[in-house]
C-alpha atoms as an extended CHARMM CRD file, in Angstrom:
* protein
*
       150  EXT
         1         1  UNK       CA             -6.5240000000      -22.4780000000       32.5740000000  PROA      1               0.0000000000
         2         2  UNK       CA             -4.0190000000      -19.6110000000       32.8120000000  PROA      2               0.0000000000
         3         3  UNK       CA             -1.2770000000      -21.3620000000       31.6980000000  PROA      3               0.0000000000
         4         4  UNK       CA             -2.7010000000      -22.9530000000       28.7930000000  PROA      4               0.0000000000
         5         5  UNK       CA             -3.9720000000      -18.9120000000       27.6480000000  PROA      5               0.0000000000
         6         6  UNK       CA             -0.6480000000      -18.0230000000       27.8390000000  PROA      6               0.0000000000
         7         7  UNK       CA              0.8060000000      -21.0730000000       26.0310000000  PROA      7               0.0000000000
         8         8  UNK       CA             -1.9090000000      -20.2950000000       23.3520000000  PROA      8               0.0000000000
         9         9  UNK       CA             -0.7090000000      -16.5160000000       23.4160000000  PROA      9               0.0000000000
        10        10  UNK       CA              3.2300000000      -17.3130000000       22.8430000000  PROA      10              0.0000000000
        11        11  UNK       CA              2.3830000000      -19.3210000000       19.7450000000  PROA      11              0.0000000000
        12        12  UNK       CA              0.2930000000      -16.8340000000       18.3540000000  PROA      12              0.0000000000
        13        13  UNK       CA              3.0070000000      -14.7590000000       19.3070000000  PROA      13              0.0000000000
        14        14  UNK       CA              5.5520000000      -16.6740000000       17.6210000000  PROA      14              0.0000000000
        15        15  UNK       CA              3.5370000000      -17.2960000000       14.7550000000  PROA      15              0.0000000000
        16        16  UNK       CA              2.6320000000      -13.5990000000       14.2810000000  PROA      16              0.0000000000
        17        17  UNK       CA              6.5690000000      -12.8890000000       14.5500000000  PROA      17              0.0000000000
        18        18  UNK       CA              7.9870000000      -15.2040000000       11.8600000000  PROA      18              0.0000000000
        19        19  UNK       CA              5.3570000000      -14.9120000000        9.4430000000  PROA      19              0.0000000000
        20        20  UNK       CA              3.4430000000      -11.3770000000        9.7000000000  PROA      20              0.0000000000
        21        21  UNK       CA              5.5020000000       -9.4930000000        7.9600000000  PROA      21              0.0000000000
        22        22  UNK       CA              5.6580000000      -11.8720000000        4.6910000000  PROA      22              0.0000000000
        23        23  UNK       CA              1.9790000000      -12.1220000000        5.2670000000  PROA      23              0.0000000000
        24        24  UNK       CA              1.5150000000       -8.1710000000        5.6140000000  PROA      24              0.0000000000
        25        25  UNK       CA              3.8180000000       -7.6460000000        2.4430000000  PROA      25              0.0000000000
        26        26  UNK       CA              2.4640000000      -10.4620000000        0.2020000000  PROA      26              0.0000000000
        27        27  UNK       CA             -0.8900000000       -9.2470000000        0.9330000000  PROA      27              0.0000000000
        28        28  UNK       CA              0.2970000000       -5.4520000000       -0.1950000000  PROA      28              0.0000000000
        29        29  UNK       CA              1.1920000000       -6.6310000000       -3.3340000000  PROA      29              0.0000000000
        30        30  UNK       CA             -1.5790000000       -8.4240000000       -3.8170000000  PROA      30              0.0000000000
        31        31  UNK       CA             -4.0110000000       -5.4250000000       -3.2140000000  PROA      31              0.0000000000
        32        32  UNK       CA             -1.5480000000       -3.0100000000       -5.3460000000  PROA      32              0.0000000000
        33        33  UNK       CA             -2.0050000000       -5.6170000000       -8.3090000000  PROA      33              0.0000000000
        34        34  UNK       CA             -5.3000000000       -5.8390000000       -8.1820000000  PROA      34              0.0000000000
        35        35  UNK       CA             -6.6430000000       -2.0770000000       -7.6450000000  PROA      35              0.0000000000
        36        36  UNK       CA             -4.2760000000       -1.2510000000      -10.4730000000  PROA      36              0.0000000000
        37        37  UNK       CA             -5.4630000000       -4.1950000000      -12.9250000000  PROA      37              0.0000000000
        38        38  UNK       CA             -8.6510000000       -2.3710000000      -12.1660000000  PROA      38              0.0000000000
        39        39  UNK       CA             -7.5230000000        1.1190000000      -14.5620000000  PROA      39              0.0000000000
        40        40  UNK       CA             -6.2050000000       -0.8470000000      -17.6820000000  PROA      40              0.0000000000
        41        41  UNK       CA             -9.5350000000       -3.0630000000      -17.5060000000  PROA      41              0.0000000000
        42        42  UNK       CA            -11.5060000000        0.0080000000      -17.8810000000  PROA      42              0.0000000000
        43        43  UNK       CA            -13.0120000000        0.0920000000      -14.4850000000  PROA      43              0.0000000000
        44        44  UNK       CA            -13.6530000000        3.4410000000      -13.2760000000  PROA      44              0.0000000000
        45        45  UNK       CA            -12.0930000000        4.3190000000      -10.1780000000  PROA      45              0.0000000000
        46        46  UNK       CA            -10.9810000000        7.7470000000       -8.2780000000  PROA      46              0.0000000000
        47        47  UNK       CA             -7.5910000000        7.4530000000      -10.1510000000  PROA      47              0.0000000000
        48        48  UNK       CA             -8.8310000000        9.2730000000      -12.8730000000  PROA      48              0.0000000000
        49        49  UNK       CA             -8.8740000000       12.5000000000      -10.0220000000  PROA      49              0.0000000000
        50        50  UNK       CA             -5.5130000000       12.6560000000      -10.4820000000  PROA      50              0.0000000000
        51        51  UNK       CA             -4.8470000000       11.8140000000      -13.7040000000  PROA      51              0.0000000000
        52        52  UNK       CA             -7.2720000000       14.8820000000      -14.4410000000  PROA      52              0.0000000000
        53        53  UNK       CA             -5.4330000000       17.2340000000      -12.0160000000  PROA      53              0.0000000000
        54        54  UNK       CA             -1.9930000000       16.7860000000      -10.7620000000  PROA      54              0.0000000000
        55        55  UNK       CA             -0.1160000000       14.8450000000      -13.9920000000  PROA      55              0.0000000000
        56        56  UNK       CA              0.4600000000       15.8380000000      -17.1850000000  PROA      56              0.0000000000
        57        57  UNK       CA             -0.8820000000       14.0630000000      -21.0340000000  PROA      57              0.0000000000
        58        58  UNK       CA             -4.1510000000       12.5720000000      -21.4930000000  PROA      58              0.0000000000
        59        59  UNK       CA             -5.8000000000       11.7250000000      -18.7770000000  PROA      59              0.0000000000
        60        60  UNK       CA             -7.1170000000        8.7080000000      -20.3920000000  PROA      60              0.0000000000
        61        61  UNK       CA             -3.4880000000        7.5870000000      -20.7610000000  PROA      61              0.0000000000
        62        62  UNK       CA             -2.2920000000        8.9440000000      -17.3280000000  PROA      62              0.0000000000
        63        63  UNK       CA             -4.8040000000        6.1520000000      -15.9100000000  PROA      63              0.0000000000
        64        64  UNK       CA             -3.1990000000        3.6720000000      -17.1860000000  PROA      64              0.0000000000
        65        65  UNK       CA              0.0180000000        4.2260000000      -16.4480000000  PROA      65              0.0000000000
        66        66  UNK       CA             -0.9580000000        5.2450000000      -13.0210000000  PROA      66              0.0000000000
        67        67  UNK       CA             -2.4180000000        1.5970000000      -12.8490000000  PROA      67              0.0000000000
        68        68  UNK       CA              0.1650000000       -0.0040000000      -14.3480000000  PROA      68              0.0000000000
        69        69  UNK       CA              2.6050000000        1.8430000000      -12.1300000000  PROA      69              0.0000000000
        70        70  UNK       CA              0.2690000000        0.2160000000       -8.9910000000  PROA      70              0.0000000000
        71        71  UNK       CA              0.6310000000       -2.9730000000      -10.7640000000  PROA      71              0.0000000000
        72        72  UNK       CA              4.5770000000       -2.5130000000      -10.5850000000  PROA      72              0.0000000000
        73        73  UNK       CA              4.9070000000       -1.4560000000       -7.2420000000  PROA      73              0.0000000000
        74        74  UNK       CA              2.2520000000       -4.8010000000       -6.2900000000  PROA      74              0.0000000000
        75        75  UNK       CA              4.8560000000       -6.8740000000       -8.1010000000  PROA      75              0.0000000000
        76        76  UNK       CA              7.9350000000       -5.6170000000       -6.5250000000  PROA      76              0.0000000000
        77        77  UNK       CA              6.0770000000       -6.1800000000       -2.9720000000  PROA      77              0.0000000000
        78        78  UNK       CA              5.3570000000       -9.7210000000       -3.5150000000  PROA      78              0.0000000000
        79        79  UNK       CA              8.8770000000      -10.5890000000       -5.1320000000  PROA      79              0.0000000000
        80        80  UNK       CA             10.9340000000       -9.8020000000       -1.6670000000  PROA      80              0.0000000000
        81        81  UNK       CA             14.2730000000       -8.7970000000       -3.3070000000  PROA      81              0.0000000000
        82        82  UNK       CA             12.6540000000       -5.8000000000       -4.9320000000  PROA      82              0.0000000000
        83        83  UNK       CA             10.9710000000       -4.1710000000       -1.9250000000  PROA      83              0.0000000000
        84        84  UNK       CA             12.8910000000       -1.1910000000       -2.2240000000  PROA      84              0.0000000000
        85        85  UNK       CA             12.2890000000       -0.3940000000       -5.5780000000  PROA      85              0.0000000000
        86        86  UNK       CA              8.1700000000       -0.6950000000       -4.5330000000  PROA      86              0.0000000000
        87        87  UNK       CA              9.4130000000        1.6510000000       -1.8970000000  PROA      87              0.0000000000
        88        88  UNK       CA             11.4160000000        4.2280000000       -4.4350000000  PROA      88              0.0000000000
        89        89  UNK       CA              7.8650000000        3.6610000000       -6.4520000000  PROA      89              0.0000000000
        90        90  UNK       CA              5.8950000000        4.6860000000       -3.8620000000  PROA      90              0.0000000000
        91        91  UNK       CA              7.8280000000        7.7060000000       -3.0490000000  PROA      91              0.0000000000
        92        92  UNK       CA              7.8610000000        8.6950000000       -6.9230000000  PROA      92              0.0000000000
        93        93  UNK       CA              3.9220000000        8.7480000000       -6.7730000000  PROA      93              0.0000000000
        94        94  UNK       CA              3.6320000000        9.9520000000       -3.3020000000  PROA      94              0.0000000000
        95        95  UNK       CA              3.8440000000       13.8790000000       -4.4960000000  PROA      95              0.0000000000
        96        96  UNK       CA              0.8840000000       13.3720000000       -7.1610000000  PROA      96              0.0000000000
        97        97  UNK       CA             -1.1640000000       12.0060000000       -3.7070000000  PROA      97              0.0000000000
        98        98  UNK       CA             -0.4410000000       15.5870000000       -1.6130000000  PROA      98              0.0000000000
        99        99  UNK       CA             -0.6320000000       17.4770000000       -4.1940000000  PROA      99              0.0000000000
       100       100  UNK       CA             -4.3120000000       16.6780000000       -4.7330000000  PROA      100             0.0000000000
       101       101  UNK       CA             -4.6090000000       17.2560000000       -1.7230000000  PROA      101             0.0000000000
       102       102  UNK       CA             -3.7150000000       21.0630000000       -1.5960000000  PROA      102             0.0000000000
       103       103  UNK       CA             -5.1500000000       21.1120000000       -5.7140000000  PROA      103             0.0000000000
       104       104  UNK       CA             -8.5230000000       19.6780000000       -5.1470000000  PROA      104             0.0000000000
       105       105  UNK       CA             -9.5570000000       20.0120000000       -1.0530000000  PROA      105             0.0000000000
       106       106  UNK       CA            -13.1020000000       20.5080000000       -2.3430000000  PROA      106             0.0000000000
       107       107  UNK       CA            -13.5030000000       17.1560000000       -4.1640000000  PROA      107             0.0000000000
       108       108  UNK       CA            -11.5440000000       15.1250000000       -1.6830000000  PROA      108             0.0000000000
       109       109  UNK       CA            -13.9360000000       16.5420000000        1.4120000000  PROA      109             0.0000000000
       110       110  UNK       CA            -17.4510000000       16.6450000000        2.1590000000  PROA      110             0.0000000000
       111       111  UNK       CA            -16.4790000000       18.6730000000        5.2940000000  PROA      111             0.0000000000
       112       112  UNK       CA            -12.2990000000       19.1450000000        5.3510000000  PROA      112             0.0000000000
       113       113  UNK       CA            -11.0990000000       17.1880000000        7.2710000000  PROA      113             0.0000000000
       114       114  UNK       CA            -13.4420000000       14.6000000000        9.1070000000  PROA      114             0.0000000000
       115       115  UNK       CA            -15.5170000000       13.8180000000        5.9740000000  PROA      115             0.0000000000
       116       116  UNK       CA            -13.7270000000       12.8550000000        3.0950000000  PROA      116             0.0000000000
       117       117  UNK       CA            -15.4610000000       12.5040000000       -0.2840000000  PROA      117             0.0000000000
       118       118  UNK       CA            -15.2680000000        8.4150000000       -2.0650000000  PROA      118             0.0000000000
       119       119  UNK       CA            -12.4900000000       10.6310000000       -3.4330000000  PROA      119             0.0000000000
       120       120  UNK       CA            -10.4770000000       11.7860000000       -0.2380000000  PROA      120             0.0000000000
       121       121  UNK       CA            -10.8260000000        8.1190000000        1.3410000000  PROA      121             0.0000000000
       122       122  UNK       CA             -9.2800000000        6.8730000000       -1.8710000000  PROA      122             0.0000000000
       123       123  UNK       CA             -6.3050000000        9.1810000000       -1.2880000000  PROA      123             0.0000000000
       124       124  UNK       CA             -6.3370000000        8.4620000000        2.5720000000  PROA      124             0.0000000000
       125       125  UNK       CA             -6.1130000000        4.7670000000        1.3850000000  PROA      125             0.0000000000
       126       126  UNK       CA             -2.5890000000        5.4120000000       -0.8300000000  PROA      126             0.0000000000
       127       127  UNK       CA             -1.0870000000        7.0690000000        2.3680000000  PROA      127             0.0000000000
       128       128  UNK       CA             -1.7910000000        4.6480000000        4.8960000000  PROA      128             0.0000000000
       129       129  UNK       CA             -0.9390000000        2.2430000000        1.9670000000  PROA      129             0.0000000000
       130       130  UNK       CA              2.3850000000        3.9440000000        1.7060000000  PROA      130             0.0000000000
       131       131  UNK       CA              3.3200000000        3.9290000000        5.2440000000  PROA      131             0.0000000000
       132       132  UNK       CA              2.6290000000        0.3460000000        5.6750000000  PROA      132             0.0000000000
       133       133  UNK       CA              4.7930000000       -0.3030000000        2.7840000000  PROA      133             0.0000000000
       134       134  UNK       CA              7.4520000000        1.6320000000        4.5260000000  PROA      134             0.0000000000
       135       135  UNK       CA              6.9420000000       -0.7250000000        7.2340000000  PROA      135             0.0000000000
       136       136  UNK       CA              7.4750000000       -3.5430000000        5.3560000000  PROA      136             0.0000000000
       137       137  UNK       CA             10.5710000000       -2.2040000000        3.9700000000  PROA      137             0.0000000000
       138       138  UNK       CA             11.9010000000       -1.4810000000        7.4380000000  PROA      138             0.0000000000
       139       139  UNK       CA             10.7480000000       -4.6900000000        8.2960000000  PROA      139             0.0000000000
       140       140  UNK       CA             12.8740000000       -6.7710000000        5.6470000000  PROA      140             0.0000000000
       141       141  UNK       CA             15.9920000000       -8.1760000000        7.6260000000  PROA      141             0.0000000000
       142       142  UNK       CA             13.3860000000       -9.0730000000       10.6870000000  PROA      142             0.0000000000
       143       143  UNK       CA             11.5630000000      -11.2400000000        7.8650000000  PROA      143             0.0000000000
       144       144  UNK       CA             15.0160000000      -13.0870000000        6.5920000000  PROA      144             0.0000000000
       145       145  UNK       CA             15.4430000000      -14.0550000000        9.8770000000  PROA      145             0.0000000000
       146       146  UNK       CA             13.2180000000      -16.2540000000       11.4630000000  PROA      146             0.0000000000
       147       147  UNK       CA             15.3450000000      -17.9470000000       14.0610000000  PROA      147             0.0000000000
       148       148  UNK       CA             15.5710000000      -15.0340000000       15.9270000000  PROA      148             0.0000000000
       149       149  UNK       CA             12.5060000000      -15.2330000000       17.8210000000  PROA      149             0.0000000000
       150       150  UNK       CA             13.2160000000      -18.5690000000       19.2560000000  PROA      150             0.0000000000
């Protein structure tokens, strides 16, 4: 019974190896693409926090090209040759995310800092969003080489 557990458990292993990281970085995209089709379709969403505080313009206009922007950076996850430029994305928009955090504590927190506001989990999401796309990115030459793990 042992043996066949660990059989199991070095597929999984395998399969987890050679295909999690085109899984993790499709499914990024995917998820950028679709919570920024959300601002240009007129949904409301905690976007519009920032484009009321940390950029500059309308903020009417600022949410969409903050969702187009998320749209972008979806794109260039999904479409591996343009990773990095998802990545230089990210980092572009990564001030706007701190600095509503330092702006605005009192609309991101119930309680700073173990109960965020719908607000604050929003922003919470875009960082750990952000670091798993630096993952990714780190992640690329492990994912154009499957053979490795044989």
């Amino acid at each position: 019974m042992k043996s066949k557990l660990q059989t199991l458990d070095q597929i999984l292993v395998t399969l987890f190896r050679r295909y999690g990281h085109r899984l993790h970085r499709i499914s990024l995209g995917v998820l950028y693409v679709w919570f920024g089709l959300l601002k240009p379709l007129g949904h409301t969403t905690t976007t519009s926090l920032l484009a009321h505080t940390i950029y500059w313009g309308d903020p009417g206009h600022m949410v969409l090209v903050l969702g187009w922007w998320e749209v972008l950076i979806g794109l260039c996850l999904i479409v591996r040759p343009w990773v990095r430029i998802a990545v230089f994305l990210l980092v572009l928009r990564l001030p706007g995310i701190l600095l509503a955090f330092l702006i605005e504590p009192g609309m991101l927190f119930f309680s700073f800092p173990f109960a965020p506001t719908p607000e604050g989990q929003y922003l919470i999401k875009d960082l750990t969003l952000f670091f798993a796309s630096l993952a990714i990115a780190g992640s690329l030459e492990e994912e154009s080489s499957p053979h490795q793990y044989h």
